[in-house]
């Protein structure tokens, strides 16, 4: 119970991370210059399925990945992992409703893309640093790495290229921004970790099972 109460105090930091992350994803989307691999995939789904928005597609895919990771890979999830699934997607759609405008000037598009990439990586770093569990996709990478004995980075690269390929085939928004995200995202996340004085190699991510063990 003590651990649970401590984690509740981290929720504001977690939610701030979600808001910044969702804003970043939205900005890369409206830049029209390309999104992350998963963004291209979610965009492709929204294009092909008429009733599916970008945000709801993000949420549904995240929920499916979360369930597969738990039941087939034995992945331990944290409070933040579950909240990630149900909050980030709707936030993206909310930003889209508040400001559904896409810049038509190339210089403005580049500026929007840069801020989108910065906010996406900042938000991701922020919620990971809250130590309430990784995102569902990160949990998938770790789970697959554990059962295949391949390093997480190779699993991540492989899955993201597969997802990117499917997203492009579905008509998702692919462009120079996608390439830039692939190249710089990891470095920016590490940079923000240093700013927050957070070391992912030594900091433990709390999972929900810990609450019952220590109750």
PDB file of C-alpha atoms in Angstrom:
ATOM      1  CA  UNK A   1       0.000   0.000   0.000  1.00  0.00           C
ATOM      2  CA  UNK A   2       2.883   2.356   0.772  1.00  0.00           C
ATOM      3  CA  UNK A   3       4.311   1.831  -2.725  1.00  0.00           C
ATOM      4  CA  UNK A   4       0.886   2.472  -4.260  1.00  0.00           C
ATOM      5  CA  UNK A   5       0.509   5.742  -2.347  1.00  0.00           C
ATOM      6  CA  UNK A   6       4.007   6.788  -3.428  1.00  0.00           C
ATOM      7  CA  UNK A   7       3.135   6.031  -7.049  1.00  0.00           C
ATOM      8  CA  UNK A   8      -0.030   8.113  -6.800  1.00  0.00           C
ATOM      9  CA  UNK A   9       2.189  11.110  -6.025  1.00  0.00           C
ATOM     10  CA  UNK A  10       3.942  10.533  -9.358  1.00  0.00           C
ATOM     11  CA  UNK A  11       0.715  10.702 -11.365  1.00  0.00           C
ATOM     12  CA  UNK A  12       0.946  14.466 -12.080  1.00  0.00           C
ATOM     13  CA  UNK A  13       4.393  13.912 -13.611  1.00  0.00           C
ATOM     14  CA  UNK A  14       3.043  10.961 -15.581  1.00  0.00           C
ATOM     15  CA  UNK A  15       0.037  12.909 -16.902  1.00  0.00           C
ATOM     16  CA  UNK A  16       2.246  15.847 -17.854  1.00  0.00           C
ATOM     17  CA  UNK A  17       4.378  13.429 -19.841  1.00  0.00           C
ATOM     18  CA  UNK A  18       1.272  12.071 -21.595  1.00  0.00           C
ATOM     19  CA  UNK A  19       0.080  15.574 -22.505  1.00  0.00           C
ATOM     20  CA  UNK A  20       3.458  16.596 -23.922  1.00  0.00           C
ATOM     21  CA  UNK A  21       3.781  13.277 -25.780  1.00  0.00           C
ATOM     22  CA  UNK A  22       0.299  13.572 -27.311  1.00  0.00           C
ATOM     23  CA  UNK A  23       0.975  17.169 -28.341  1.00  0.00           C
ATOM     24  CA  UNK A  24       4.232  16.101 -29.965  1.00  0.00           C
ATOM     25  CA  UNK A  25       2.560  13.294 -31.914  1.00  0.00           C
ATOM     26  CA  UNK A  26      -0.183  15.687 -33.025  1.00  0.00           C
ATOM     27  CA  UNK A  27       2.362  18.270 -34.211  1.00  0.00           C
ATOM     28  CA  UNK A  28       4.290  15.712 -36.261  1.00  0.00           C
ATOM     29  CA  UNK A  29       0.964  14.631 -37.768  1.00  0.00           C
ATOM     30  CA  UNK A  30      -0.124  18.107 -38.888  1.00  0.00           C
ATOM     31  CA  UNK A  31       3.368  18.967 -40.165  1.00  0.00           C
ATOM     32  CA  UNK A  32       2.597  16.653 -43.121  1.00  0.00           C
ATOM     33  CA  UNK A  33       6.311  15.836 -43.301  1.00  0.00           C
ATOM     34  CA  UNK A  34       6.105  12.373 -41.777  1.00  0.00           C
ATOM     35  CA  UNK A  35       5.628  10.750 -38.386  1.00  0.00           C
ATOM     36  CA  UNK A  36       7.241   7.996 -36.340  1.00  0.00           C
ATOM     37  CA  UNK A  37       6.933   4.390 -37.510  1.00  0.00           C
ATOM     38  CA  UNK A  38       3.976   3.770 -35.194  1.00  0.00           C
ATOM     39  CA  UNK A  39       2.464   7.102 -36.205  1.00  0.00           C
ATOM     40  CA  UNK A  40       2.566   6.096 -39.875  1.00  0.00           C
ATOM     41  CA  UNK A  41       0.867   2.811 -38.936  1.00  0.00           C
ATOM     42  CA  UNK A  42      -1.882   4.474 -36.882  1.00  0.00           C
ATOM     43  CA  UNK A  43      -2.425   7.042 -39.625  1.00  0.00           C
ATOM     44  CA  UNK A  44      -2.752   4.270 -42.198  1.00  0.00           C
ATOM     45  CA  UNK A  45      -5.331   2.495 -40.049  1.00  0.00           C
ATOM     46  CA  UNK A  46      -7.349   5.703 -39.685  1.00  0.00           C
ATOM     47  CA  UNK A  47      -7.286   6.173 -43.464  1.00  0.00           C
ATOM     48  CA  UNK A  48      -8.448   2.637 -44.209  1.00  0.00           C
ATOM     49  CA  UNK A  49     -11.071   2.358 -41.454  1.00  0.00           C
ATOM     50  CA  UNK A  50     -13.623   5.140 -41.858  1.00  0.00           C
ATOM     51  CA  UNK A  51     -14.906   5.135 -38.266  1.00  0.00           C
ATOM     52  CA  UNK A  52     -11.419   5.091 -36.737  1.00  0.00           C
ATOM     53  CA  UNK A  53      -9.663   8.307 -35.731  1.00  0.00           C
ATOM     54  CA  UNK A  54      -5.907   8.582 -35.358  1.00  0.00           C
ATOM     55  CA  UNK A  55      -6.197   8.701 -31.576  1.00  0.00           C
ATOM     56  CA  UNK A  56      -8.655   5.821 -31.265  1.00  0.00           C
ATOM     57  CA  UNK A  57      -6.434   3.748 -33.552  1.00  0.00           C
ATOM     58  CA  UNK A  58      -3.495   4.512 -31.269  1.00  0.00           C
ATOM     59  CA  UNK A  59      -5.536   3.426 -28.252  1.00  0.00           C
ATOM     60  CA  UNK A  60      -6.861   0.198 -29.807  1.00  0.00           C
ATOM     61  CA  UNK A  61      -3.441  -0.886 -31.073  1.00  0.00           C
ATOM     62  CA  UNK A  62      -1.938  -0.102 -27.669  1.00  0.00           C
ATOM     63  CA  UNK A  63      -4.620  -2.150 -25.892  1.00  0.00           C
ATOM     64  CA  UNK A  64      -4.074  -5.143 -28.193  1.00  0.00           C
ATOM     65  CA  UNK A  65      -0.311  -4.979 -27.689  1.00  0.00           C
ATOM     66  CA  UNK A  66      -0.779  -4.683 -23.924  1.00  0.00           C
ATOM     67  CA  UNK A  67      -3.011  -7.778 -23.768  1.00  0.00           C
ATOM     68  CA  UNK A  68      -0.675  -9.815 -25.983  1.00  0.00           C
ATOM     69  CA  UNK A  69       2.308  -8.776 -23.863  1.00  0.00           C
ATOM     70  CA  UNK A  70       0.593  -9.775 -20.615  1.00  0.00           C
ATOM     71  CA  UNK A  71      -0.928 -13.102 -21.657  1.00  0.00           C
ATOM     72  CA  UNK A  72       1.650 -14.404 -24.132  1.00  0.00           C
ATOM     73  CA  UNK A  73       4.914 -12.762 -23.084  1.00  0.00           C
ATOM     74  CA  UNK A  74       4.339 -12.506 -19.340  1.00  0.00           C
ATOM     75  CA  UNK A  75       5.185  -8.815 -19.378  1.00  0.00           C
ATOM     76  CA  UNK A  76       4.745  -7.004 -16.065  1.00  0.00           C
ATOM     77  CA  UNK A  77       2.890  -3.747 -16.497  1.00  0.00           C
ATOM     78  CA  UNK A  78       2.738  -0.675 -14.347  1.00  0.00           C
ATOM     79  CA  UNK A  79      -0.035   1.764 -13.600  1.00  0.00           C
ATOM     80  CA  UNK A  80       1.476   4.095 -16.181  1.00  0.00           C
ATOM     81  CA  UNK A  81       1.449   1.375 -18.843  1.00  0.00           C
ATOM     82  CA  UNK A  82      -2.314   0.955 -18.567  1.00  0.00           C
ATOM     83  CA  UNK A  83      -3.020   4.682 -18.331  1.00  0.00           C
ATOM     84  CA  UNK A  84      -0.827   5.257 -21.393  1.00  0.00           C
ATOM     85  CA  UNK A  85      -3.140   3.086 -23.489  1.00  0.00           C
ATOM     86  CA  UNK A  86      -6.319   4.941 -22.554  1.00  0.00           C
ATOM     87  CA  UNK A  87      -5.087   8.534 -22.265  1.00  0.00           C
ATOM     88  CA  UNK A  88      -2.563   9.344 -25.014  1.00  0.00           C
ATOM     89  CA  UNK A  89      -4.821   8.454 -27.962  1.00  0.00           C
ATOM     90  CA  UNK A  90      -7.829  10.510 -26.803  1.00  0.00           C
ATOM     91  CA  UNK A  91      -5.490  13.429 -26.032  1.00  0.00           C
ATOM     92  CA  UNK A  92      -4.231  13.378 -29.632  1.00  0.00           C
ATOM     93  CA  UNK A  93      -7.817  13.521 -30.892  1.00  0.00           C
ATOM     94  CA  UNK A  94      -8.550  16.335 -28.431  1.00  0.00           C
ATOM     95  CA  UNK A  95      -5.682  18.435 -29.812  1.00  0.00           C
ATOM     96  CA  UNK A  96      -6.985  17.709 -33.306  1.00  0.00           C
ATOM     97  CA  UNK A  97     -10.418  19.082 -32.360  1.00  0.00           C
ATOM     98  CA  UNK A  98      -9.014  22.140 -30.580  1.00  0.00           C
ATOM     99  CA  UNK A  99      -6.738  23.157 -33.456  1.00  0.00           C
ATOM    100  CA  UNK A 100      -7.534  21.136 -36.605  1.00  0.00           C
ATOM    101  CA  UNK A 101      -5.306  23.269 -38.862  1.00  0.00           C
ATOM    102  CA  UNK A 102      -2.447  22.014 -41.000  1.00  0.00           C
ATOM    103  CA  UNK A 103       0.298  24.481 -42.039  1.00  0.00           C
ATOM    104  CA  UNK A 104       0.672  24.929 -45.803  1.00  0.00           C
ATOM    105  CA  UNK A 105       3.981  26.802 -45.736  1.00  0.00           C
ATOM    106  CA  UNK A 106       7.103  24.603 -45.896  1.00  0.00           C
ATOM    107  CA  UNK A 107       9.070  26.673 -43.382  1.00  0.00           C
ATOM    108  CA  UNK A 108       6.175  26.520 -40.926  1.00  0.00           C
ATOM    109  CA  UNK A 109       5.822  22.781 -41.536  1.00  0.00           C
ATOM    110  CA  UNK A 110       9.499  22.269 -40.682  1.00  0.00           C
ATOM    111  CA  UNK A 111       9.146  24.327 -37.492  1.00  0.00           C
ATOM    112  CA  UNK A 112       6.054  22.349 -36.473  1.00  0.00           C
ATOM    113  CA  UNK A 113       7.883  19.078 -37.195  1.00  0.00           C
ATOM    114  CA  UNK A 114      10.877  20.111 -35.062  1.00  0.00           C
ATOM    115  CA  UNK A 115       8.656  21.004 -32.113  1.00  0.00           C
ATOM    116  CA  UNK A 116       6.708  17.793 -32.657  1.00  0.00           C
ATOM    117  CA  UNK A 117       9.846  15.679 -32.447  1.00  0.00           C
ATOM    118  CA  UNK A 118      11.087  17.563 -29.375  1.00  0.00           C
ATOM    119  CA  UNK A 119       7.751  17.258 -27.549  1.00  0.00           C
ATOM    120  CA  UNK A 120       7.333  13.597 -28.495  1.00  0.00           C
ATOM    121  CA  UNK A 121      10.718  12.615 -27.090  1.00  0.00           C
ATOM    122  CA  UNK A 122      10.396  14.959 -24.087  1.00  0.00           C
ATOM    123  CA  UNK A 123       6.982  13.549 -23.190  1.00  0.00           C
ATOM    124  CA  UNK A 124       8.177   9.970 -23.581  1.00  0.00           C
ATOM    125  CA  UNK A 125      11.207  10.652 -21.386  1.00  0.00           C
ATOM    126  CA  UNK A 126       9.042  12.388 -18.810  1.00  0.00           C
ATOM    127  CA  UNK A 127       6.543   9.565 -18.332  1.00  0.00           C
ATOM    128  CA  UNK A 128       9.249   6.876 -18.329  1.00  0.00           C
ATOM    129  CA  UNK A 129      11.110   8.861 -15.662  1.00  0.00           C
ATOM    130  CA  UNK A 130       7.980   8.740 -13.487  1.00  0.00           C
ATOM    131  CA  UNK A 131       8.822   5.018 -12.960  1.00  0.00           C
ATOM    132  CA  UNK A 132       5.187   3.920 -13.285  1.00  0.00           C
ATOM    133  CA  UNK A 133       5.854   1.441 -16.074  1.00  0.00           C
ATOM    134  CA  UNK A 134       6.912   1.650 -19.731  1.00  0.00           C
ATOM    135  CA  UNK A 135       4.525   2.212 -22.615  1.00  0.00           C
ATOM    136  CA  UNK A 136       2.803  -0.881 -24.068  1.00  0.00           C
ATOM    137  CA  UNK A 137       5.073  -0.942 -27.118  1.00  0.00           C
ATOM    138  CA  UNK A 138       8.223  -0.780 -24.991  1.00  0.00           C
ATOM    139  CA  UNK A 139       6.819  -3.640 -22.912  1.00  0.00           C
ATOM    140  CA  UNK A 140       6.350  -5.645 -26.116  1.00  0.00           C
ATOM    141  CA  UNK A 141       9.983  -5.108 -27.100  1.00  0.00           C
ATOM    142  CA  UNK A 142      11.247  -6.192 -23.682  1.00  0.00           C
ATOM    143  CA  UNK A 143       8.967  -9.246 -23.592  1.00  0.00           C
ATOM    144  CA  UNK A 144      10.053 -10.440 -27.033  1.00  0.00           C
ATOM    145  CA  UNK A 145      13.694  -9.859 -26.167  1.00  0.00           C
ATOM    146  CA  UNK A 146      13.310 -12.025 -23.074  1.00  0.00           C
ATOM    147  CA  UNK A 147      11.854 -15.033 -24.907  1.00  0.00           C
ATOM    148  CA  UNK A 148      14.037 -14.776 -28.034  1.00  0.00           C
ATOM    149  CA  UNK A 149      17.331 -13.823 -26.337  1.00  0.00           C
ATOM    150  CA  UNK A 150      17.830 -11.026 -28.872  1.00  0.00           C
ATOM    151  CA  UNK A 151      18.789  -7.585 -27.606  1.00  0.00           C
ATOM    152  CA  UNK A 152      15.927  -5.132 -27.128  1.00  0.00           C
ATOM    153  CA  UNK A 153      17.374  -2.659 -29.632  1.00  0.00           C
ATOM    154  CA  UNK A 154      17.325  -5.252 -32.418  1.00  0.00           C
ATOM    155  CA  UNK A 155      13.783  -6.315 -31.558  1.00  0.00           C
ATOM    156  CA  UNK A 156      12.707  -2.662 -31.534  1.00  0.00           C
ATOM    157  CA  UNK A 157      14.301  -1.876 -34.899  1.00  0.00           C
ATOM    158  CA  UNK A 158      12.808  -4.982 -36.528  1.00  0.00           C
ATOM    159  CA  UNK A 159       9.273  -4.391 -35.262  1.00  0.00           C
ATOM    160  CA  UNK A 160       9.306  -0.690 -36.069  1.00  0.00           C
ATOM    161  CA  UNK A 161      10.434  -1.329 -39.647  1.00  0.00           C
ATOM    162  CA  UNK A 162       7.681  -3.936 -40.057  1.00  0.00           C
ATOM    163  CA  UNK A 163       5.118  -1.534 -38.598  1.00  0.00           C
ATOM    164  CA  UNK A 164       6.429   1.262 -40.820  1.00  0.00           C
ATOM    165  CA  UNK A 165       6.155  -0.907 -43.927  1.00  0.00           C
ATOM    166  CA  UNK A 166       2.567  -1.873 -43.116  1.00  0.00           C
ATOM    167  CA  UNK A 167       1.721   1.756 -42.366  1.00  0.00           C
ATOM    168  CA  UNK A 168       3.079   2.904 -45.734  1.00  0.00           C
ATOM    169  CA  UNK A 169       1.082   0.195 -47.530  1.00  0.00           C
ATOM    170  CA  UNK A 170      -2.036   1.412 -45.712  1.00  0.00           C
ATOM    171  CA  UNK A 171      -1.381   4.944 -46.949  1.00  0.00           C
ATOM    172  CA  UNK A 172       0.001   6.396 -43.719  1.00  0.00           C
ATOM    173  CA  UNK A 173       1.874   9.687 -43.754  1.00  0.00           C
ATOM    174  CA  UNK A 174       5.525   8.884 -44.484  1.00  0.00           C
ATOM    175  CA  UNK A 175       8.164  11.512 -45.169  1.00  0.00           C
ATOM    176  CA  UNK A 176      11.440  13.098 -44.171  1.00  0.00           C
ATOM    177  CA  UNK A 177      10.082  13.518 -40.643  1.00  0.00           C
ATOM    178  CA  UNK A 178       9.856   9.741 -40.329  1.00  0.00           C
ATOM    179  CA  UNK A 179      13.522   9.348 -41.223  1.00  0.00           C
ATOM    180  CA  UNK A 180      14.529  12.135 -38.836  1.00  0.00           C
ATOM    181  CA  UNK A 181      12.525  10.523 -36.021  1.00  0.00           C
ATOM    182  CA  UNK A 182      14.217   7.171 -36.584  1.00  0.00           C
ATOM    183  CA  UNK A 183      17.663   8.802 -36.458  1.00  0.00           C
ATOM    184  CA  UNK A 184      17.349  11.300 -33.598  1.00  0.00           C
ATOM    185  CA  UNK A 185      14.568  10.042 -31.287  1.00  0.00           C
ATOM    186  CA  UNK A 186      16.797   7.712 -29.276  1.00  0.00           C
ATOM    187  CA  UNK A 187      19.457  10.376 -28.768  1.00  0.00           C
ATOM    188  CA  UNK A 188      16.901  12.975 -27.676  1.00  0.00           C
ATOM    189  CA  UNK A 189      15.299  10.592 -25.176  1.00  0.00           C
ATOM    190  CA  UNK A 190      18.733   9.895 -23.682  1.00  0.00           C
ATOM    191  CA  UNK A 191      19.437  13.639 -23.548  1.00  0.00           C
ATOM    192  CA  UNK A 192      16.219  14.324 -21.637  1.00  0.00           C
ATOM    193  CA  UNK A 193      16.978  11.423 -19.284  1.00  0.00           C
ATOM    194  CA  UNK A 194      20.217  13.208 -18.389  1.00  0.00           C
ATOM    195  CA  UNK A 195      18.324  16.467 -17.861  1.00  0.00           C
ATOM    196  CA  UNK A 196      15.958  14.663 -15.455  1.00  0.00           C
ATOM    197  CA  UNK A 197      18.944  12.844 -13.879  1.00  0.00           C
ATOM    198  CA  UNK A 198      17.209   9.558 -14.628  1.00  0.00           C
ATOM    199  CA  UNK A 199      19.156   6.394 -15.442  1.00  0.00           C
ATOM    200  CA  UNK A 200      16.882   3.759 -17.059  1.00  0.00           C
ATOM    201  CA  UNK A 201      19.510   1.078 -16.406  1.00  0.00           C
ATOM    202  CA  UNK A 202      19.361   1.476 -12.636  1.00  0.00           C
ATOM    203  CA  UNK A 203      15.909   2.956 -11.968  1.00  0.00           C
ATOM    204  CA  UNK A 204      13.271   0.259 -11.414  1.00  0.00           C
ATOM    205  CA  UNK A 205       9.908   0.570 -13.147  1.00  0.00           C
ATOM    206  CA  UNK A 206       7.162  -0.283 -10.648  1.00  0.00           C
ATOM    207  CA  UNK A 207       4.550  -2.805 -11.767  1.00  0.00           C
ATOM    208  CA  UNK A 208       1.063  -3.456 -10.450  1.00  0.00           C
ATOM    209  CA  UNK A 209       2.011  -6.799  -8.881  1.00  0.00           C
ATOM    210  CA  UNK A 210       4.340  -4.946  -6.514  1.00  0.00           C
ATOM    211  CA  UNK A 211       1.324  -3.338  -4.832  1.00  0.00           C
ATOM    212  CA  UNK A 212      -0.068  -6.727  -3.800  1.00  0.00           C
ATOM    213  CA  UNK A 213       3.279  -8.166  -2.715  1.00  0.00           C
ATOM    214  CA  UNK A 214       3.915  -5.255  -0.393  1.00  0.00           C
ATOM    215  CA  UNK A 215       0.349  -4.776   0.800  1.00  0.00           C
TER     216      UNK A 215
END
